[in-house]
mmCIF file of N, CA and C in Angstrom:
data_model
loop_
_atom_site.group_PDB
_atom_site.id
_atom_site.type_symbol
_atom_site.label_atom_id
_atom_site.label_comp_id
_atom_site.label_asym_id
_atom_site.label_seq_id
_atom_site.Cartn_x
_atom_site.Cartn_y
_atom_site.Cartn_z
ATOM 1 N N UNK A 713 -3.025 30.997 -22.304
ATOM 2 C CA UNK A 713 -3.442 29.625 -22.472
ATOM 3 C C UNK A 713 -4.812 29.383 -21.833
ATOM 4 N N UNK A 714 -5.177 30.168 -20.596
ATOM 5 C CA UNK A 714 -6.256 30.376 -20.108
ATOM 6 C C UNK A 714 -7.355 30.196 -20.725
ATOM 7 N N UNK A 715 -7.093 31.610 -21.330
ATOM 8 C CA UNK A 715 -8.200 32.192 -22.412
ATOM 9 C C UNK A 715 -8.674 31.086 -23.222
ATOM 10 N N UNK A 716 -7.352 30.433 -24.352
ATOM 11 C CA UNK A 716 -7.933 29.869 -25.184
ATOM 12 C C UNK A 716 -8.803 28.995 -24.603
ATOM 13 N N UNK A 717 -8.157 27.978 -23.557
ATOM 14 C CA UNK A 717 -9.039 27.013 -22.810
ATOM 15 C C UNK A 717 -10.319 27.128 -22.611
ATOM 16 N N UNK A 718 -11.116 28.771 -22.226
ATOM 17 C CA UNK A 718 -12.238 29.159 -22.197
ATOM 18 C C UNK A 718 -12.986 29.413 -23.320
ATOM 19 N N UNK A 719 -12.594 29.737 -24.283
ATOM 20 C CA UNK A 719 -12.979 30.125 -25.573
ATOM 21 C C UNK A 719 -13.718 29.066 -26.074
ATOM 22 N N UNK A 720 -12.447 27.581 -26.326
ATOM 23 C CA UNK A 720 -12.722 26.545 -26.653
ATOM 24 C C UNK A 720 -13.813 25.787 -25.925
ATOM 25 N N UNK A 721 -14.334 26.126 -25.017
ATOM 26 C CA UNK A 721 -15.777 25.565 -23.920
ATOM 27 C C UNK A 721 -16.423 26.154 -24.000
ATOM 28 N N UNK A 722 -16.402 27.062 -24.029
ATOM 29 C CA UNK A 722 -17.712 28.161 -24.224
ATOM 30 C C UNK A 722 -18.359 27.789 -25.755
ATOM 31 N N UNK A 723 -17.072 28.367 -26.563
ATOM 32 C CA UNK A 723 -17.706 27.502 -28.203
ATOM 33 C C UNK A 723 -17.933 25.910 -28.306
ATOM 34 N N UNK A 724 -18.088 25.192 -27.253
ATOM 35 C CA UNK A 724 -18.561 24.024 -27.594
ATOM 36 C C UNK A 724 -19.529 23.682 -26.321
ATOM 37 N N UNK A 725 -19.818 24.792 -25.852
ATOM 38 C CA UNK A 725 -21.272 24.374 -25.283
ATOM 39 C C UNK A 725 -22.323 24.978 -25.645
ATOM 40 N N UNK A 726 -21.987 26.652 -27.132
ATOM 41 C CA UNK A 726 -22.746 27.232 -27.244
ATOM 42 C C UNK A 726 -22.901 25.956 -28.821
ATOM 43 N N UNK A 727 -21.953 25.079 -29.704
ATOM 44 C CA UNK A 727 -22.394 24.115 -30.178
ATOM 45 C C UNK A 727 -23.261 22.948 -29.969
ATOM 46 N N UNK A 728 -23.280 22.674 -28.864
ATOM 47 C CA UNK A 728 -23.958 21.674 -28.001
ATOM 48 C C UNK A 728 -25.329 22.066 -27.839
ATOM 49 N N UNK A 729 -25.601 23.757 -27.128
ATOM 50 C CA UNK A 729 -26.792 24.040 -27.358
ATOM 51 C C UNK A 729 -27.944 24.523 -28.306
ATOM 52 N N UNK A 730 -26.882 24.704 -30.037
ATOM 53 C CA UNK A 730 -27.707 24.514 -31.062
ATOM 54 C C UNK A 730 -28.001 22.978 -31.600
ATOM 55 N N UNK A 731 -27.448 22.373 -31.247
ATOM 56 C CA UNK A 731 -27.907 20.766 -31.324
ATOM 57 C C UNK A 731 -29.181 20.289 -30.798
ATOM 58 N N UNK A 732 -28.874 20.643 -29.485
ATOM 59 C CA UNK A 732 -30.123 20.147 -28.844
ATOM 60 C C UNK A 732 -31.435 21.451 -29.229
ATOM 61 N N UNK A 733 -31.261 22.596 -29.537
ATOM 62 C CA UNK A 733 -32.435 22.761 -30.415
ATOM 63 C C UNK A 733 -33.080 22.537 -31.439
ATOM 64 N N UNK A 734 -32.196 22.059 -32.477
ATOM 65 C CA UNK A 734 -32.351 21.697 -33.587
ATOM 66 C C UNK A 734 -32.859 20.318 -33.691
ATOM 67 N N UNK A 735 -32.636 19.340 -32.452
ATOM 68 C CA UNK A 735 -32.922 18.127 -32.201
ATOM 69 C C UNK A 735 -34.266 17.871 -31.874
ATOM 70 N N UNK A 736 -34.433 18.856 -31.096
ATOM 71 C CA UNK A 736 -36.210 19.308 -29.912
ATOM 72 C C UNK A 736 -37.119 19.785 -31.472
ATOM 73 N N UNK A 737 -36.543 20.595 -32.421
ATOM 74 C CA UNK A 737 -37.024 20.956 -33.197
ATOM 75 C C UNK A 737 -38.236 19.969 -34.425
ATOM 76 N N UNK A 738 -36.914 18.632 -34.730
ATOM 77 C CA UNK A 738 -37.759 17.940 -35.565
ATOM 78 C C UNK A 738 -37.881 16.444 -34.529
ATOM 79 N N UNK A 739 -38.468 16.719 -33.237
ATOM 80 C CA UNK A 739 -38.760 15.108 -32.510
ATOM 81 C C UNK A 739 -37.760 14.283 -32.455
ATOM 82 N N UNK A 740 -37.567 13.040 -31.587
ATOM 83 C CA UNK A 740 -36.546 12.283 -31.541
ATOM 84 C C UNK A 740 -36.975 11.246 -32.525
ATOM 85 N N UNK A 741 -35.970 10.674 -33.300
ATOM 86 C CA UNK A 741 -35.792 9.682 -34.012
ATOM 87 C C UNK A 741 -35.843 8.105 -33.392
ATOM 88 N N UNK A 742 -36.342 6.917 -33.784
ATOM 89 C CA UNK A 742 -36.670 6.192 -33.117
ATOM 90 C C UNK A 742 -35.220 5.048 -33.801
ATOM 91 N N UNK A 743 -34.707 4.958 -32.851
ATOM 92 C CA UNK A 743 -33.745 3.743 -32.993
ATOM 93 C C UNK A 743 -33.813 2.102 -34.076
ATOM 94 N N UNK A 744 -33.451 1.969 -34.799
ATOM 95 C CA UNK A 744 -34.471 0.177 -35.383
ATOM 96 C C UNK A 744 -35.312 0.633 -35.108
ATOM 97 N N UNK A 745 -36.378 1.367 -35.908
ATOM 98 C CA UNK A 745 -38.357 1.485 -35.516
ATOM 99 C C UNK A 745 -38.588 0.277 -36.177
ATOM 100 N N UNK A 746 -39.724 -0.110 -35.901
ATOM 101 C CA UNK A 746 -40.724 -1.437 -36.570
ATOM 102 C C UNK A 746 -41.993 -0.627 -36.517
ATOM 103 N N UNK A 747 -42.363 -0.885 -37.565
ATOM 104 C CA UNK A 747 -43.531 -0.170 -38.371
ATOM 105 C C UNK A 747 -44.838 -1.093 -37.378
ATOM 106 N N UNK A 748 -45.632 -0.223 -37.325
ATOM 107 C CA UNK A 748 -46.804 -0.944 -36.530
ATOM 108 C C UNK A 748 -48.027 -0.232 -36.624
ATOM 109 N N UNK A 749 -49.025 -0.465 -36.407
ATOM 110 C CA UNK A 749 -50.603 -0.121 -36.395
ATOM 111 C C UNK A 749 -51.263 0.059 -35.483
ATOM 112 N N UNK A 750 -51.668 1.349 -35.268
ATOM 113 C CA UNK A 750 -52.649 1.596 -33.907
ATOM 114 C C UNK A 750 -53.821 1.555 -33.894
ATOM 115 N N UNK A 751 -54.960 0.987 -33.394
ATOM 116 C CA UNK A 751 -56.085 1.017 -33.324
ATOM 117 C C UNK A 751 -56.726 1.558 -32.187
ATOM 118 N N UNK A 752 -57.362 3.018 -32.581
ATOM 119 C CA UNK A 752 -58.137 3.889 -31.808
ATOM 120 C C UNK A 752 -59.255 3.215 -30.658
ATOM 121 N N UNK A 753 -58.693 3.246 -29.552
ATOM 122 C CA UNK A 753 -59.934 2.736 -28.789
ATOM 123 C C UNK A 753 -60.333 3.585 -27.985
ATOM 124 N N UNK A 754 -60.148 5.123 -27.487
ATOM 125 C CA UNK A 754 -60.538 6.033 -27.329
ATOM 126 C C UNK A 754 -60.153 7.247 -27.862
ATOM 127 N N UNK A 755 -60.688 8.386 -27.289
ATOM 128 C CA UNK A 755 -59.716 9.747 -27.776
ATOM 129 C C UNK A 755 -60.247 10.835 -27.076
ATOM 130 N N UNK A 756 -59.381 11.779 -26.848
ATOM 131 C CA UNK A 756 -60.033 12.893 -25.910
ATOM 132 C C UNK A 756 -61.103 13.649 -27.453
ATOM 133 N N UNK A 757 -62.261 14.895 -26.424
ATOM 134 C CA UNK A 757 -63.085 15.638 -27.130
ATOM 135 C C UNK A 757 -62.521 16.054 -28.176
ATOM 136 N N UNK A 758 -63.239 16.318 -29.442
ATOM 137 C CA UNK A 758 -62.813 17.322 -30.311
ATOM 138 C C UNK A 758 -62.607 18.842 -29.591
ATOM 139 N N UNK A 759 -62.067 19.617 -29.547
ATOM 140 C CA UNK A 759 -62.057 21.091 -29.305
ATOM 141 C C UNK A 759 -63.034 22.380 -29.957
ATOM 142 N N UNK A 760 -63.181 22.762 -29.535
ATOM 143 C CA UNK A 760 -63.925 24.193 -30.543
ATOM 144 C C UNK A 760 -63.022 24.785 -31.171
ATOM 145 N N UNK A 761 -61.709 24.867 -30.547
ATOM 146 C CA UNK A 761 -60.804 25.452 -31.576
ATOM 147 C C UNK A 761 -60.380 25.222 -32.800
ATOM 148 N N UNK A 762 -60.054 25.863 -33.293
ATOM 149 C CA UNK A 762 -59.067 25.936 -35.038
ATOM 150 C C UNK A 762 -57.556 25.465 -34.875
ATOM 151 N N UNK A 763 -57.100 24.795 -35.810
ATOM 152 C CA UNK A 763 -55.788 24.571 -35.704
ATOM 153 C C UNK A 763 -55.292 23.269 -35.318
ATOM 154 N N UNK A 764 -54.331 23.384 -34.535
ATOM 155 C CA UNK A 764 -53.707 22.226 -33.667
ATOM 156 C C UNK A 764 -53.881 22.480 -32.125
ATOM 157 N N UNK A 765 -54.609 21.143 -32.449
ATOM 158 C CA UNK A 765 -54.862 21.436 -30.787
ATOM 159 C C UNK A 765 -53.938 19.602 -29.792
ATOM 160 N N UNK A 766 -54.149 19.752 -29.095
ATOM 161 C CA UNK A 766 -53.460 18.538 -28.155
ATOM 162 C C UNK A 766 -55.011 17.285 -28.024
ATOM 163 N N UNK A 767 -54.643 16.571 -28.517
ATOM 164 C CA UNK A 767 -55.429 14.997 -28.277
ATOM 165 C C UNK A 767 -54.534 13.855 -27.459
ATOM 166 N N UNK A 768 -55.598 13.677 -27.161
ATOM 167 C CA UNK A 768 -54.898 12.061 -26.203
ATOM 168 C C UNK A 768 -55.968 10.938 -26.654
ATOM 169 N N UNK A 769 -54.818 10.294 -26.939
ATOM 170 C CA UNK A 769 -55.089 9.081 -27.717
ATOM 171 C C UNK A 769 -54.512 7.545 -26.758
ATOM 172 N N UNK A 770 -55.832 6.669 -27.006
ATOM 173 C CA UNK A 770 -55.405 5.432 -26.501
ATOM 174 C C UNK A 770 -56.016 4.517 -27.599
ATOM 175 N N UNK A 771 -54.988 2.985 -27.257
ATOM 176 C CA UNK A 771 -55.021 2.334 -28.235
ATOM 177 C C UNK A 771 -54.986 1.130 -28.555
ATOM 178 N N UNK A 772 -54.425 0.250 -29.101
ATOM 179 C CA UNK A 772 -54.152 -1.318 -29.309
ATOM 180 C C UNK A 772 -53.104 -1.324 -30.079
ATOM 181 N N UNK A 773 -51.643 -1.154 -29.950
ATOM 182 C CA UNK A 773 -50.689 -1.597 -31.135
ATOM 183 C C UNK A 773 -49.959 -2.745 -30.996
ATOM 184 N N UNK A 774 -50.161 -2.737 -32.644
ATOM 185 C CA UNK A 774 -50.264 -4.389 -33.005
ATOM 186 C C UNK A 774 -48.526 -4.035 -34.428
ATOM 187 N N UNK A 775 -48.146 -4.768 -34.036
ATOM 188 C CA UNK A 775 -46.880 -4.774 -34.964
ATOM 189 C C UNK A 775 -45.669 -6.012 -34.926
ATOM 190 N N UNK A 776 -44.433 -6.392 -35.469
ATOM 191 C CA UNK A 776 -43.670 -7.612 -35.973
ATOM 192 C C UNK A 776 -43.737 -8.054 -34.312
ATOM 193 N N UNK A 777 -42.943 -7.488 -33.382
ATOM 194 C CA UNK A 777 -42.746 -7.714 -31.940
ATOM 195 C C UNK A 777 -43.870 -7.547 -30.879
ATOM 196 N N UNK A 778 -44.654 -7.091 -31.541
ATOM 197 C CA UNK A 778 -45.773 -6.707 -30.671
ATOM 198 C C UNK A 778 -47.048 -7.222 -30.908
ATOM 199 N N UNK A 779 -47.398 -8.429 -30.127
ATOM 200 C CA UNK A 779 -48.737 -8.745 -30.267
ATOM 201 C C UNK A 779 -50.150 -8.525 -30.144
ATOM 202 N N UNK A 780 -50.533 -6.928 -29.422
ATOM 203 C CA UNK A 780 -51.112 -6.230 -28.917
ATOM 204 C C UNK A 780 -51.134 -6.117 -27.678
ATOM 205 N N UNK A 781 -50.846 -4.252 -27.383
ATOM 206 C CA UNK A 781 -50.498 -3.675 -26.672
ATOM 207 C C UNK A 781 -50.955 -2.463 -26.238
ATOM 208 N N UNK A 782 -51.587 -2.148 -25.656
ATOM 209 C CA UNK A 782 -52.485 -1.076 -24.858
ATOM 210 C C UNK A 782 -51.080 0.056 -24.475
ATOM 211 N N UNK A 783 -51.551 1.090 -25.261
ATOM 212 C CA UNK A 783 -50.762 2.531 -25.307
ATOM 213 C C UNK A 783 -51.515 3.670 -24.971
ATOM 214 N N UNK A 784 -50.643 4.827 -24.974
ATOM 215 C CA UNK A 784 -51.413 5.854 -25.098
ATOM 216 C C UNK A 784 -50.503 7.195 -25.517
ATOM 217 N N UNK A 785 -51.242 8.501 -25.896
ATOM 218 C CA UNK A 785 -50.158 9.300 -26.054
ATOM 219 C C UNK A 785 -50.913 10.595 -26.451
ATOM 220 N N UNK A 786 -50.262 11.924 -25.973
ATOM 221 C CA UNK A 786 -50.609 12.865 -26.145
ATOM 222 C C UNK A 786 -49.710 13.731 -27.262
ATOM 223 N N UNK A 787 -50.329 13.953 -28.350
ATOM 224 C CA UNK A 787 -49.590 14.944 -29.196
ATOM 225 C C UNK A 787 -50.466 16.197 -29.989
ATOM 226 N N UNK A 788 -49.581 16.888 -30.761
ATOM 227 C CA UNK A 788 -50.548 18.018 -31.514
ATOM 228 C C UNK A 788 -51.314 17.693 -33.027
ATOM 229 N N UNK A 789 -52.486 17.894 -32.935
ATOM 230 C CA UNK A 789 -53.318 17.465 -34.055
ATOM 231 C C UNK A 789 -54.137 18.271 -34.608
ATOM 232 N N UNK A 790 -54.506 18.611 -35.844
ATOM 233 C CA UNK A 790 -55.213 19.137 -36.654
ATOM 234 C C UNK A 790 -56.915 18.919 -36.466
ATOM 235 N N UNK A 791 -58.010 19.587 -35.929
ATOM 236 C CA UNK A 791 -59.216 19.280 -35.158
ATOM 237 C C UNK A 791 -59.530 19.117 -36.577
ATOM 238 N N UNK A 792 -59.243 19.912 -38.064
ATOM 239 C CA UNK A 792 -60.064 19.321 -39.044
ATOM 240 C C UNK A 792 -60.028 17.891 -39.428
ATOM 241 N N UNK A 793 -58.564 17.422 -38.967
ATOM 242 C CA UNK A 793 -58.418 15.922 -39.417
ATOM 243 C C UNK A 793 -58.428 14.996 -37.989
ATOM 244 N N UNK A 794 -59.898 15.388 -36.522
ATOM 245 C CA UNK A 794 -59.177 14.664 -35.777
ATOM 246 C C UNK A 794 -59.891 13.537 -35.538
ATOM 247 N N UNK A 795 -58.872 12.474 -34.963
ATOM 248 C CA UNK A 795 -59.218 11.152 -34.918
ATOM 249 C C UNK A 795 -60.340 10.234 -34.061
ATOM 250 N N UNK A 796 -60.849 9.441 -34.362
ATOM 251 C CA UNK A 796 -61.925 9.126 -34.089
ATOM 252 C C UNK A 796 -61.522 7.347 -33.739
ATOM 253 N N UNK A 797 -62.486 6.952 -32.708
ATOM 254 C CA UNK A 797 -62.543 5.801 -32.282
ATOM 255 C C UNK A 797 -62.814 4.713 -33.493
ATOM 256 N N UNK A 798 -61.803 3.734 -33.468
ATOM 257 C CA UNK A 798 -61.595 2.835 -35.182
ATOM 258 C C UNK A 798 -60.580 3.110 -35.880
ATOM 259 N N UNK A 799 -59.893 4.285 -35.898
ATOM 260 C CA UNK A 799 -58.932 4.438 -37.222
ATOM 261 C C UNK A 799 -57.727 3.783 -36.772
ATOM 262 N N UNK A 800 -57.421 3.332 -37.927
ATOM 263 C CA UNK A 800 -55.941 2.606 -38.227
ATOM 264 C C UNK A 800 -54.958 3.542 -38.017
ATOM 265 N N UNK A 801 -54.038 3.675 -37.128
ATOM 266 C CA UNK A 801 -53.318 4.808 -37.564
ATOM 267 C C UNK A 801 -51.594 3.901 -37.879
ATOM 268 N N UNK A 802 -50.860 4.434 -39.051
ATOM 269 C CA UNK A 802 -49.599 3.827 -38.705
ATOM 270 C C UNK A 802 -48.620 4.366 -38.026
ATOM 271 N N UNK A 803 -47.833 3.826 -37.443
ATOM 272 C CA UNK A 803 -46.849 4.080 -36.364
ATOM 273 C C UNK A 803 -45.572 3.747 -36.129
ATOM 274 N N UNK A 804 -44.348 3.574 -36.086
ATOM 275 C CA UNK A 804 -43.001 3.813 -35.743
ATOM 276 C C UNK A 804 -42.816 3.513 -34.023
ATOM 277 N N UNK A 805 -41.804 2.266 -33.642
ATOM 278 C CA UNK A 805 -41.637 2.264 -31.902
ATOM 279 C C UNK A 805 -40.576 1.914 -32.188
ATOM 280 N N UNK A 806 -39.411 2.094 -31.259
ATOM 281 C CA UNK A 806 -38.403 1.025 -30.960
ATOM 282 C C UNK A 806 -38.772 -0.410 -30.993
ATOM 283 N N UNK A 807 -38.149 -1.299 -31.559
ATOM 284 C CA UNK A 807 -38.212 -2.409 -31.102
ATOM 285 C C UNK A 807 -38.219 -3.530 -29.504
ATOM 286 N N UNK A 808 -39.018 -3.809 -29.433
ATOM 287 C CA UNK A 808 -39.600 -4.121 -28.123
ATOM 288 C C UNK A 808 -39.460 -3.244 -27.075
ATOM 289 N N UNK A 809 -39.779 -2.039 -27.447
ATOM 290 C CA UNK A 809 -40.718 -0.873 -26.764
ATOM 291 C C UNK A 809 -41.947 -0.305 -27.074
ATOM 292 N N UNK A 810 -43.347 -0.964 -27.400
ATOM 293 C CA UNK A 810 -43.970 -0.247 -27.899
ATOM 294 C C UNK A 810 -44.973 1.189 -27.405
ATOM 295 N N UNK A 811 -44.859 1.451 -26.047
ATOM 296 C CA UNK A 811 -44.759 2.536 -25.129
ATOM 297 C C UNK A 811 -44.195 3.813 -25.907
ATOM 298 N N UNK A 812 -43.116 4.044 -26.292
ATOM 299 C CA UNK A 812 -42.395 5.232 -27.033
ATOM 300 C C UNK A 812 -43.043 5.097 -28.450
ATOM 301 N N UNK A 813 -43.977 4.373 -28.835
ATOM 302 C CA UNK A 813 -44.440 4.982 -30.153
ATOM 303 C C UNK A 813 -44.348 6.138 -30.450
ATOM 304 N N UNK A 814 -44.722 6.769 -32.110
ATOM 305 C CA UNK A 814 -44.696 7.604 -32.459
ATOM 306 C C UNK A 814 -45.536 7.277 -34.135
ATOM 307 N N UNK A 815 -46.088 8.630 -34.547
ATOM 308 C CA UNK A 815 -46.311 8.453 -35.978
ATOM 309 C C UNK A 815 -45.605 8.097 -36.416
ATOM 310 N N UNK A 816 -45.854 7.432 -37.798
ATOM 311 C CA UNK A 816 -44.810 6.889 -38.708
ATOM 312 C C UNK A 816 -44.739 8.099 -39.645
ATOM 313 N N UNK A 817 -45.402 8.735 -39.900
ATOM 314 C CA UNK A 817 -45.939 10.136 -41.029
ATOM 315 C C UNK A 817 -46.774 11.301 -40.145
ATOM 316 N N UNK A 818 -45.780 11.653 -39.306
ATOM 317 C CA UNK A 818 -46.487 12.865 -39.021
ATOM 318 C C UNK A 818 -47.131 13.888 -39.788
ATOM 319 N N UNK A 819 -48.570 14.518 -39.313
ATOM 320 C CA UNK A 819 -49.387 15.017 -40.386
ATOM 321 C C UNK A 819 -50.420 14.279 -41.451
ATOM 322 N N UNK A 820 -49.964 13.130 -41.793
ATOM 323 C CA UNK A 820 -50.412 11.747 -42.190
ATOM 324 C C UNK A 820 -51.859 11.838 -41.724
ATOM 325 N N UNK A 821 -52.805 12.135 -42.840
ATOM 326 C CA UNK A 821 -54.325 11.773 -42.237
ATOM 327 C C UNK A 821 -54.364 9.972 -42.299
ATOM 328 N N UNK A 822 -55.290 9.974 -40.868
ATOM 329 C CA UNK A 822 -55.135 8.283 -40.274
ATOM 330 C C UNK A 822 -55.625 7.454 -41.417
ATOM 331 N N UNK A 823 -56.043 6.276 -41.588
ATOM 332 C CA UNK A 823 -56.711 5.787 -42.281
ATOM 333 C C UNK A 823 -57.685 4.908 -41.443
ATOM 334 N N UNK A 824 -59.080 4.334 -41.880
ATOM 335 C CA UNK A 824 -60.143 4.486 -41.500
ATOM 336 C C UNK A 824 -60.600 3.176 -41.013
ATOM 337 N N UNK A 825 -60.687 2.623 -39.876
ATOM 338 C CA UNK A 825 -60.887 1.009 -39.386
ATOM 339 C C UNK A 825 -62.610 1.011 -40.050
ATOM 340 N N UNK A 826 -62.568 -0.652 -39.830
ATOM 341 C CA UNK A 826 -64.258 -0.920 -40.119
ATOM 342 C C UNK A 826 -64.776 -0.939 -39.478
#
């Protein structure tokens, strides 16, 4: 009876720990998101490198609950498509959290403020 007892925990923590990779894998999902708009008000250097590189981004998001709100956030970005002070970018937060933003379309080239 032992045994099984162990069996049965072991197989459900080695379930537990393909979850949480598979979870880490595609980002966390945002609870009720409300669609919202970021406006670039700084951004770290472009890189010399190729690829994806890490930008930090700060901002103004403006969305249903959110009247503008000074953010910021570091993620991985494409240096051929990277973002520049002005662009609109759209975005995904919890509802009255706009701190945990996130893209709304990751990969999504931004679209272009005036």
């Amino acid at each position: 009876m032992v045994e099984f007892a162990m069996l049965v925990i072991v197989g459900g923590a080695l379930v537990a720990m393909v979850m949480i990779y598979l979870r880490g894998r595609s980002g966390f999902r945002v609870a009720n998101p409300e669609s919202g708009t970021l406006y670039v008000t700084g951004v770290s250097p472009r890189p010399d490198a190729t690829g994806a590189q890490y930008v930090t981004i700060t901002g103004n998001l403006t969305g249903p609950s959110v009247p503008g709100t000074v953010v910021y956030g570091r993620m991985a970005w494409d240096v051929n498509d990277w973002p520049a002070i002005g662009d609109l970018i759209p975005v995904v937060y919890p509802s009255g959290k706009p701190e945990r933003w996130q893209l709304s379309r990751p990969g999504a080239r931004p679209g272009l403020g005036s």
